[in-house]
XYZ file of C-alpha atoms in Angstrom:
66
model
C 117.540 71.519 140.714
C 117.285 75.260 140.935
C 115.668 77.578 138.133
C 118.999 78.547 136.769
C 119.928 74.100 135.748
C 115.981 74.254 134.592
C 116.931 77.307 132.276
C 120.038 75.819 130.993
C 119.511 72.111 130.122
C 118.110 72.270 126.945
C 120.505 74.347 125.747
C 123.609 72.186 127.623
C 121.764 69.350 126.298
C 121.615 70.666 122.619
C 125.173 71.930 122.624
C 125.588 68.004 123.587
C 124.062 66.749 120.657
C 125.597 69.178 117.941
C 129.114 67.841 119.008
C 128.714 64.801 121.211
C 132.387 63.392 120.624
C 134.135 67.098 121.528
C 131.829 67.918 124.587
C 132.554 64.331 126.006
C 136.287 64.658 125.633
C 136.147 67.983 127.493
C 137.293 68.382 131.070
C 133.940 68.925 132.218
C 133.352 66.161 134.614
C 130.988 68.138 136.812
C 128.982 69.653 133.876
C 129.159 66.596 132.030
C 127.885 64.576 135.584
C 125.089 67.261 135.967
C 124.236 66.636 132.017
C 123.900 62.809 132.786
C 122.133 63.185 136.054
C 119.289 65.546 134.456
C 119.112 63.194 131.099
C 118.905 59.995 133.559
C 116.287 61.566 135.838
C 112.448 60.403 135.723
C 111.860 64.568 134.902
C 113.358 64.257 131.739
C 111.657 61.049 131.471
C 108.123 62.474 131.619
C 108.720 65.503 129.465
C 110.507 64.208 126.962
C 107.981 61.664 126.010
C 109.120 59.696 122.439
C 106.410 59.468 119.820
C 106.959 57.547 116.724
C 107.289 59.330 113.236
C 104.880 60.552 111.602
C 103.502 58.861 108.789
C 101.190 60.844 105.896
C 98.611 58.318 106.743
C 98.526 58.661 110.980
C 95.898 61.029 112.245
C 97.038 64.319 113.006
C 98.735 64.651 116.975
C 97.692 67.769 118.667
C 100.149 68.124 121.627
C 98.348 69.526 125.149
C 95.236 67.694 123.412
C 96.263 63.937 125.221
């Protein structure tokens, strides 16, 4: 991946989430295949760690602080 796909995912991949059902029925198979390859890949895997919600009574999370 160059600088340029690192740049644009997140904003590919929110303009994916806004309107999933009219970006998949595009005619985008290539940006749609580089989409799924970055959201599939163990990169996106480790940055995009899931935490569960927060609840008023968890302790506080400060991210960077792990």
């Amino acid at each position: 991946a160059g600088i340029v796909d690192i740049a644009t995912w997140p904003f590919i991949r929110q303009f994916r989430i806004a309107a999933p059902d009219w970006f998949d029925a595009q005619e985008w198979v290539r940006v749609q295949k580089w989409l799924n390859g970055f959201l599939n890949s163990e990169l996106f895997a480790q940055i995009m760690h899931k935490y569960p919600p927060w609840q008023e009574a968890d302790t506080p999370l400060i991210f960077g602080a792990e």
